[in-house]
XYZ file of C-alpha atoms in Angstrom:
489
model
C 198.442 10.619 -55.431
C 197.526 14.302 -55.139
C 199.415 16.885 -57.209
C 200.854 18.531 -54.081
C 202.355 15.205 -52.954
C 204.603 14.926 -56.011
C 208.292 15.775 -55.981
C 209.578 18.519 -58.255
C 211.154 16.068 -60.706
C 207.802 14.254 -60.909
C 206.015 17.563 -61.547
C 208.562 18.405 -64.255
C 207.883 15.074 -65.936
C 204.126 15.642 -65.935
C 204.555 19.154 -67.297
C 206.765 17.819 -70.095
C 204.191 15.164 -70.959
C 201.428 17.812 -70.809
C 199.601 15.806 -68.157
C 199.519 18.925 -65.955
C 199.616 22.674 -66.482
C 201.375 25.217 -64.307
C 198.000 26.657 -63.342
C 196.768 23.255 -62.138
C 199.905 22.745 -60.041
C 199.731 26.223 -58.543
C 196.028 25.881 -57.712
C 196.691 22.523 -56.061
C 199.287 24.068 -53.736
C 197.172 27.142 -52.998
C 194.252 24.852 -52.061
C 196.593 22.888 -49.814
C 197.736 26.133 -48.171
C 194.121 27.145 -47.622
C 193.442 23.769 -45.993
C 196.549 23.312 -43.804
C 198.127 26.742 -43.222
C 195.815 27.474 -40.284
C 197.355 24.479 -38.474
C 200.994 24.776 -39.589
C 201.339 28.582 -39.892
C 204.387 28.289 -42.136
C 203.820 31.537 -44.070
C 204.139 35.220 -43.267
C 202.846 36.313 -46.690
C 201.013 34.219 -49.310
C 201.237 35.724 -52.810
C 198.308 33.760 -54.249
C 197.089 36.251 -56.867
C 200.578 36.939 -58.210
C 201.343 33.204 -58.326
C 198.207 32.377 -60.330
C 198.849 35.217 -62.787
C 202.409 33.987 -63.309
C 201.222 30.397 -63.794
C 198.662 31.444 -66.424
C 201.279 33.538 -68.224
C 203.689 30.580 -68.317
C 200.993 28.256 -69.678
C 200.118 30.825 -72.353
C 203.780 31.167 -73.322
C 204.092 27.380 -73.628
C 200.986 27.255 -75.853
C 202.388 29.937 -78.133
C 206.000 28.706 -78.320
C 205.344 24.971 -78.021
C 208.171 24.505 -75.530
C 208.824 24.980 -71.832
C 211.863 26.113 -69.890
C 213.053 23.272 -67.659
C 211.656 24.563 -64.343
C 209.035 27.005 -65.604
C 205.737 26.656 -63.758
C 207.093 24.966 -60.609
C 206.084 26.729 -57.345
C 208.474 27.536 -54.468
C 208.475 29.127 -51.012
C 211.079 31.700 -49.913
C 212.308 32.312 -46.383
C 211.270 35.810 -45.339
C 214.830 37.170 -45.054
C 215.400 37.094 -48.834
C 214.662 40.404 -50.542
C 211.814 39.978 -53.020
C 210.827 42.939 -55.186
C 207.369 44.280 -54.462
C 206.737 41.818 -51.622
C 207.132 42.290 -47.875
C 210.481 41.055 -46.538
C 209.954 41.143 -42.771
C 212.552 38.756 -41.293
C 209.575 37.882 -39.037
C 210.291 41.055 -37.040
C 208.245 44.067 -36.003
C 211.320 46.088 -37.044
C 210.632 45.223 -40.715
C 206.907 44.480 -40.478
C 206.013 46.825 -43.356
C 209.225 46.731 -45.409
C 208.576 46.051 -49.097
C 211.819 45.282 -50.903
C 212.609 47.472 -53.936
C 214.799 44.768 -55.493
C 215.303 41.004 -55.797
C 218.213 39.316 -54.064
C 220.492 37.388 -56.428
C 219.086 33.994 -55.477
C 215.487 35.228 -55.818
C 216.325 36.628 -59.268
C 217.879 33.304 -60.313
C 214.726 31.483 -59.242
C 212.475 33.914 -61.109
C 214.652 33.734 -64.240
C 213.961 29.976 -64.365
C 210.215 30.628 -64.392
C 209.789 29.233 -60.881
C 206.715 30.717 -59.173
C 206.914 32.070 -55.624
C 203.901 31.198 -53.478
C 205.039 33.591 -50.757
C 207.395 34.294 -47.867
C 207.925 31.725 -45.129
C 208.041 32.219 -41.386
C 211.282 32.142 -39.405
C 212.833 33.021 -36.078
C 213.231 36.807 -35.980
C 216.288 37.836 -38.029
C 217.144 34.095 -38.203
C 218.043 34.029 -34.493
C 216.614 30.886 -32.964
C 216.194 27.156 -33.355
C 212.446 26.635 -33.100
C 210.575 29.342 -35.095
C 208.950 30.390 -31.829
C 210.804 33.716 -31.965
C 208.776 35.054 -34.900
C 206.996 38.346 -34.236
C 203.924 37.081 -36.114
C 203.279 33.538 -34.873
C 205.099 30.293 -34.075
C 205.179 27.642 -36.796
C 203.984 24.121 -35.955
C 205.572 20.817 -36.964
C 203.313 18.938 -39.429
C 204.219 15.600 -37.831
C 202.827 16.790 -34.497
C 201.299 20.258 -34.256
C 202.289 20.561 -30.590
C 205.980 20.315 -31.547
C 208.365 22.912 -32.973
C 209.541 22.570 -36.587
C 213.069 23.705 -35.688
C 214.606 26.937 -36.839
C 215.371 29.438 -37.939
C 214.134 28.126 -41.319
C 211.227 26.365 -39.614
C 208.645 27.856 -41.952
C 210.560 26.568 -44.983
C 210.989 23.034 -43.596
C 207.423 22.795 -42.287
C 205.977 24.056 -45.591
C 207.849 21.373 -47.559
C 206.950 18.628 -45.053
C 203.272 19.649 -45.078
C 203.176 19.785 -48.923
C 202.372 23.508 -48.867
C 205.227 24.014 -51.351
C 207.163 21.406 -53.372
C 210.482 22.910 -52.254
C 211.793 26.001 -50.491
C 214.844 28.132 -49.840
C 216.199 28.656 -46.346
C 219.292 30.218 -44.842
C 221.764 28.517 -42.512
C 223.960 30.413 -40.028
C 224.504 27.663 -37.456
C 222.207 24.867 -38.621
C 219.100 26.786 -39.630
C 218.488 24.683 -42.751
C 219.692 21.311 -41.475
C 218.136 21.268 -37.996
C 214.540 22.071 -39.097
C 214.953 19.675 -42.033
C 215.830 16.950 -39.530
C 212.927 17.794 -37.226
C 210.451 17.927 -40.139
C 211.674 14.857 -42.072
C 212.865 16.629 -45.241
C 216.198 17.078 -47.050
C 218.174 20.252 -46.340
C 221.590 21.308 -47.630
C 223.839 24.038 -46.272
C 226.237 24.659 -49.209
C 229.923 25.549 -48.875
C 230.346 29.176 -47.805
C 230.734 31.279 -50.944
C 229.023 28.836 -53.317
C 225.710 30.747 -53.234
C 225.425 34.536 -53.327
C 224.271 36.292 -50.161
C 223.355 39.516 -51.985
C 219.790 40.347 -50.950
C 219.859 38.101 -47.885
C 219.218 40.240 -44.806
C 222.395 39.624 -42.834
C 222.566 37.947 -39.428
C 226.236 36.870 -39.263
C 227.953 37.613 -42.566
C 230.851 35.140 -42.245
C 228.466 32.277 -41.409
C 225.213 32.857 -43.374
C 224.519 30.716 -46.438
C 221.361 30.150 -48.510
C 220.419 26.583 -49.395
C 217.630 24.267 -50.631
C 215.044 22.395 -48.549
C 213.290 19.667 -50.539
C 211.273 16.458 -50.401
C 214.105 14.312 -51.734
C 217.764 14.402 -52.729
C 217.150 14.727 -56.476
C 215.043 17.866 -56.003
C 217.767 19.239 -53.747
C 220.427 18.858 -56.436
C 218.136 20.458 -59.041
C 217.551 23.524 -56.863
C 221.235 23.868 -55.958
C 221.992 23.953 -59.706
C 219.685 26.984 -59.975
C 221.063 29.078 -57.117
C 224.842 28.612 -57.442
C 227.198 30.805 -59.478
C 229.557 33.737 -59.038
C 227.980 37.072 -58.164
C 230.051 40.280 -58.486
C 227.638 41.913 -56.009
C 228.866 39.567 -53.248
C 232.573 39.823 -52.427
C 232.504 36.396 -50.746
C 230.994 34.673 -53.802
C 233.454 32.197 -55.341
C 234.303 32.506 -59.027
C 234.374 28.885 -60.162
C 232.960 26.703 -62.916
C 229.280 25.793 -62.621
C 228.572 22.166 -61.795
C 225.606 19.937 -62.529
C 224.933 18.299 -59.179
C 222.318 15.938 -60.624
C 225.183 14.003 -62.239
C 226.210 12.952 -58.719
C 222.907 11.151 -58.114
C 224.371 7.674 -58.477
C 223.467 4.741 -56.242
C 227.030 3.714 -55.456
C 229.141 4.266 -52.351
C 231.642 1.483 -52.932
C 235.059 2.643 -51.753
C 233.666 5.707 -49.948
C 235.390 6.321 -46.604
C 233.110 7.615 -43.862
C 234.276 8.916 -40.481
C 231.932 8.831 -37.480
C 233.222 11.112 -34.663
C 232.630 9.445 -31.285
C 232.223 12.835 -29.584
C 228.964 13.384 -31.509
C 227.454 10.191 -30.098
C 228.139 10.834 -26.427
C 226.422 12.688 -23.615
C 223.450 14.824 -24.622
C 222.564 12.803 -27.736
C 219.150 11.130 -27.564
C 219.438 7.316 -27.551
C 217.084 6.905 -30.529
C 219.070 9.490 -32.503
C 222.291 7.643 -31.656
C 220.773 4.326 -32.760
C 219.688 5.924 -36.052
C 223.301 6.990 -36.716
C 224.638 3.519 -35.909
C 222.006 1.904 -38.154
C 222.942 4.339 -40.941
C 226.602 3.335 -40.548
C 225.618 -0.340 -40.904
C 223.632 0.427 -44.062
C 226.612 2.224 -45.592
C 228.897 -0.712 -44.776
C 226.402 -3.100 -46.346
C 226.379 -0.907 -49.471
C 230.172 -1.081 -49.782
C 231.427 1.989 -47.922
C 234.012 1.884 -45.135
C 232.810 3.396 -41.844
C 235.246 4.063 -39.020
C 234.910 5.677 -35.621
C 237.105 8.767 -35.412
C 237.704 11.711 -33.093
C 236.656 15.345 -33.550
C 236.813 16.848 -30.084
C 235.625 20.365 -30.927
C 232.019 20.397 -29.693
C 232.270 22.639 -26.636
C 234.761 25.003 -28.281
C 232.685 25.224 -31.470
C 229.546 26.253 -29.621
C 231.391 29.001 -27.726
C 233.148 30.218 -30.880
C 229.890 30.272 -32.812
C 227.943 32.333 -30.292
C 230.776 34.839 -29.873
C 231.285 35.372 -33.614
C 227.589 35.177 -34.580
C 226.491 37.621 -31.871
C 229.355 40.015 -32.656
C 228.420 40.101 -36.347
C 224.723 40.398 -35.495
C 225.454 43.387 -33.276
C 227.266 45.048 -36.173
C 224.769 44.096 -38.904
C 221.668 45.098 -36.949
C 223.089 48.502 -36.031
C 221.483 49.908 -39.190
C 217.958 49.283 -37.848
C 217.681 52.402 -35.737
C 214.347 53.971 -36.647
C 216.012 56.555 -38.894
C 217.964 54.797 -41.632
C 215.998 51.555 -41.640
C 213.174 49.862 -39.826
C 210.375 50.602 -37.397
C 210.271 54.055 -35.782
C 208.717 54.517 -32.350
C 205.793 56.925 -32.188
C 206.793 58.498 -28.863
C 210.145 60.228 -28.359
C 211.435 63.611 -27.227
C 214.913 63.630 -28.762
C 217.281 61.764 -31.094
C 218.551 59.446 -28.379
C 215.001 58.371 -27.545
C 214.261 57.604 -31.214
C 217.099 55.089 -31.161
C 216.255 53.610 -27.782
C 212.480 53.397 -28.197
C 212.573 52.177 -31.817
C 215.014 49.349 -31.049
C 213.308 48.480 -27.756
C 209.906 48.178 -29.423
C 211.103 46.838 -32.788
C 213.309 43.926 -31.694
C 212.206 40.802 -29.853
C 213.846 39.369 -26.735
C 216.171 36.909 -28.500
C 217.470 39.503 -30.959
C 218.124 41.940 -28.100
C 219.955 39.206 -26.204
C 222.292 38.498 -29.100
C 222.914 42.183 -29.852
C 223.894 42.715 -26.217
C 226.196 39.678 -26.198
C 227.784 40.808 -29.460
C 228.284 44.376 -28.296
C 229.899 43.073 -25.123
C 232.454 40.809 -26.863
C 233.385 43.631 -29.268
C 233.755 46.271 -26.580
C 237.038 47.796 -25.485
C 238.830 45.532 -23.031
C 236.938 42.397 -24.094
C 237.658 42.248 -27.847
C 240.995 40.410 -27.403
C 239.678 38.138 -24.671
C 236.608 36.985 -26.613
C 236.223 37.917 -30.283
C 239.895 37.745 -31.292
C 240.389 34.485 -29.412
C 237.247 33.014 -30.986
C 238.596 33.780 -34.468
C 241.841 31.964 -33.598
C 239.950 28.909 -32.336
C 237.834 29.051 -35.514
C 241.033 28.416 -37.496
C 241.865 25.465 -35.225
C 238.399 23.958 -35.834
C 238.768 24.382 -39.586
C 242.182 22.671 -39.445
C 240.748 19.759 -37.428
C 238.198 19.123 -40.172
C 240.899 19.321 -42.852
C 242.888 16.630 -41.027
C 239.838 14.342 -41.021
C 239.220 14.934 -44.716
C 242.733 13.726 -45.487
C 241.423 10.308 -44.429
C 237.662 10.409 -45.000
C 235.337 11.459 -47.840
C 232.304 12.020 -45.596
C 231.792 12.720 -41.901
C 228.598 11.218 -40.443
C 226.971 12.803 -37.362
C 223.503 13.468 -35.952
C 221.882 16.638 -37.278
C 220.150 17.389 -33.990
C 220.780 15.859 -30.542
C 217.025 15.254 -30.191
C 213.856 15.000 -32.227
C 211.384 17.903 -32.269
C 210.498 19.158 -28.790
C 207.262 20.675 -27.524
C 206.389 24.289 -28.301
C 207.328 26.363 -25.255
C 209.612 23.683 -23.805
C 212.898 25.547 -24.357
C 211.864 29.063 -25.364
C 212.416 30.401 -21.841
C 215.791 28.693 -21.493
C 218.184 30.263 -24.034
C 221.177 28.163 -22.948
C 219.321 24.895 -23.500
C 218.178 26.160 -26.907
C 221.765 27.096 -27.827
C 223.039 23.628 -26.836
C 220.659 22.117 -29.407
C 222.970 23.535 -32.124
C 225.996 21.533 -31.031
C 225.969 19.172 -34.037
C 225.504 21.820 -36.726
C 227.465 24.963 -35.774
C 230.956 23.488 -36.424
C 230.082 23.144 -40.127
C 229.340 26.875 -40.445
C 232.445 27.839 -38.474
C 234.578 25.858 -40.936
C 232.552 26.959 -44.000
C 231.886 23.343 -45.021
C 228.895 21.843 -46.851
C 226.487 19.737 -44.792
C 223.213 17.957 -45.482
C 220.471 16.609 -43.248
C 218.712 13.532 -44.574
C 215.729 11.805 -42.864
C 216.356 8.115 -42.088
C 213.775 7.000 -39.498
C 211.297 8.075 -36.810
C 211.353 7.674 -33.033
C 208.798 5.756 -30.937
C 206.434 8.771 -31.048
C 206.671 8.952 -34.839
C 208.878 12.065 -35.014
C 211.531 12.217 -37.783
C 215.239 11.637 -37.173
C 217.834 13.040 -39.574
C 221.504 12.261 -40.090
C 224.102 14.819 -41.148
C 226.580 14.249 -43.972
C 229.551 16.633 -44.118
C 232.174 16.890 -46.881
C 235.215 19.025 -47.612
C 234.892 22.478 -49.170
C 233.035 22.562 -52.522
C 232.536 18.783 -52.524
C 228.741 18.802 -52.582
C 228.924 16.059 -55.230
C 230.141 13.505 -52.693
C 227.368 14.494 -50.279
C 224.751 14.018 -53.019
C 226.209 10.659 -53.997
C 226.212 9.419 -50.394
C 222.778 10.893 -49.634
C 221.126 9.578 -52.804
C 222.444 6.068 -52.180
C 221.218 6.090 -48.575
C 217.849 7.550 -49.560
C 217.249 4.737 -52.061
C 218.023 2.224 -49.319
C 215.953 3.845 -46.545
C 212.950 4.925 -48.689
C 211.836 7.349 -45.966
C 209.080 9.033 -48.003
C 207.583 5.663 -48.922
C 207.370 4.576 -45.294
C 206.552 7.721 -43.320
C 204.514 10.879 -43.723
C 203.299 13.718 -41.454
C 200.059 13.029 -39.599
C 199.224 16.546 -38.335
C 198.629 15.163 -34.817
C 196.985 17.571 -32.386
């Protein structure tokens, strides 16, 4: 097995046994990037020189001190909306094409403090608005399982990089499914943590009440390890929860006996691909065989959740992106005759079509005469959705649904049909609206060999139950042992 094929916990073991050095691991991944990046196009910026220097410095420190920090020398990839000092943070937008961050976001600092080495910034839909990573200003990212397919989005670069073994793990952000959906489409493990568990300081905001940073990894154990790194209270983020740190690796126990799992029938109805539905039903059977109780239940919030999400997300995007005006922040147009034209031309040239669409929708629902009819009503329905989940969690420990209604679709298939693209989020957006934790876990492939993921949802701050359920299922399914990307063209 090649170095780049190993999981993080396997790399840690080899580093501890001195079978590998950090420099050898880093070189292995950089060689893999050189070989496969031209096909996958997962990166916006590769920081190869900086990564090798850091790896050599870590190896030298280990030689001198005779010991190694737990995660020192392990590479990582960072979604390009996380501020990284001295490195371009573009959000895959012309608006920030040349922005070099003067500081590290909290999560980036936590990663660096562990001695984890960044290999670069990963591609995404512009300002995290999209579900296919086709809306990047720089280039679309391709799915490693089939290069003609999308990897999902907006964290498509992160998921594709992990699936293609360009990085051992990565960080993404999730506003309405942007970690879970690409993880499902690329056959990797992605967790959207409970809102407030991970600091958003240094994350370029899309929708502040929905955004959350989370790990994308090859397996469940790596996912728990990375969540341990990035959690913790941050006084720089007013939404960051002040609570005791947990060790999520302690939840990696192969035992679901007594676990109660609810399977909402509404998430298995019209619009859900038959092979995806069968994968959910097979997963339910596996859980029952392993000792869990699985029951069909009702959660009739799908249509309302999608409407609520796009009203709130677009409204917050309109507000957050107001700062990018060509004067305070962002790209400035070269041609203008007055102040008004600076604003108009800079935003017209700097933003892509999808970002403009969402700004316009958000401005509309916040405007005088429409605020009460749309935004205020959406916030009220948001509370109803949250309450519906709380009722289910009085009876169930886990809710089991599809992550995505379909497997990965062809590049270009939905990019000109925004409504169809928005409908693809129907399984994931309710989790963000309610602020709950959710994980996508690969369980099988369809007849064309494309990955299918299932979604596990738990109550607020109960990531431990998700890890327990996911780890048990992963050991049963053995997805990584049976399937791997083929880079079909």
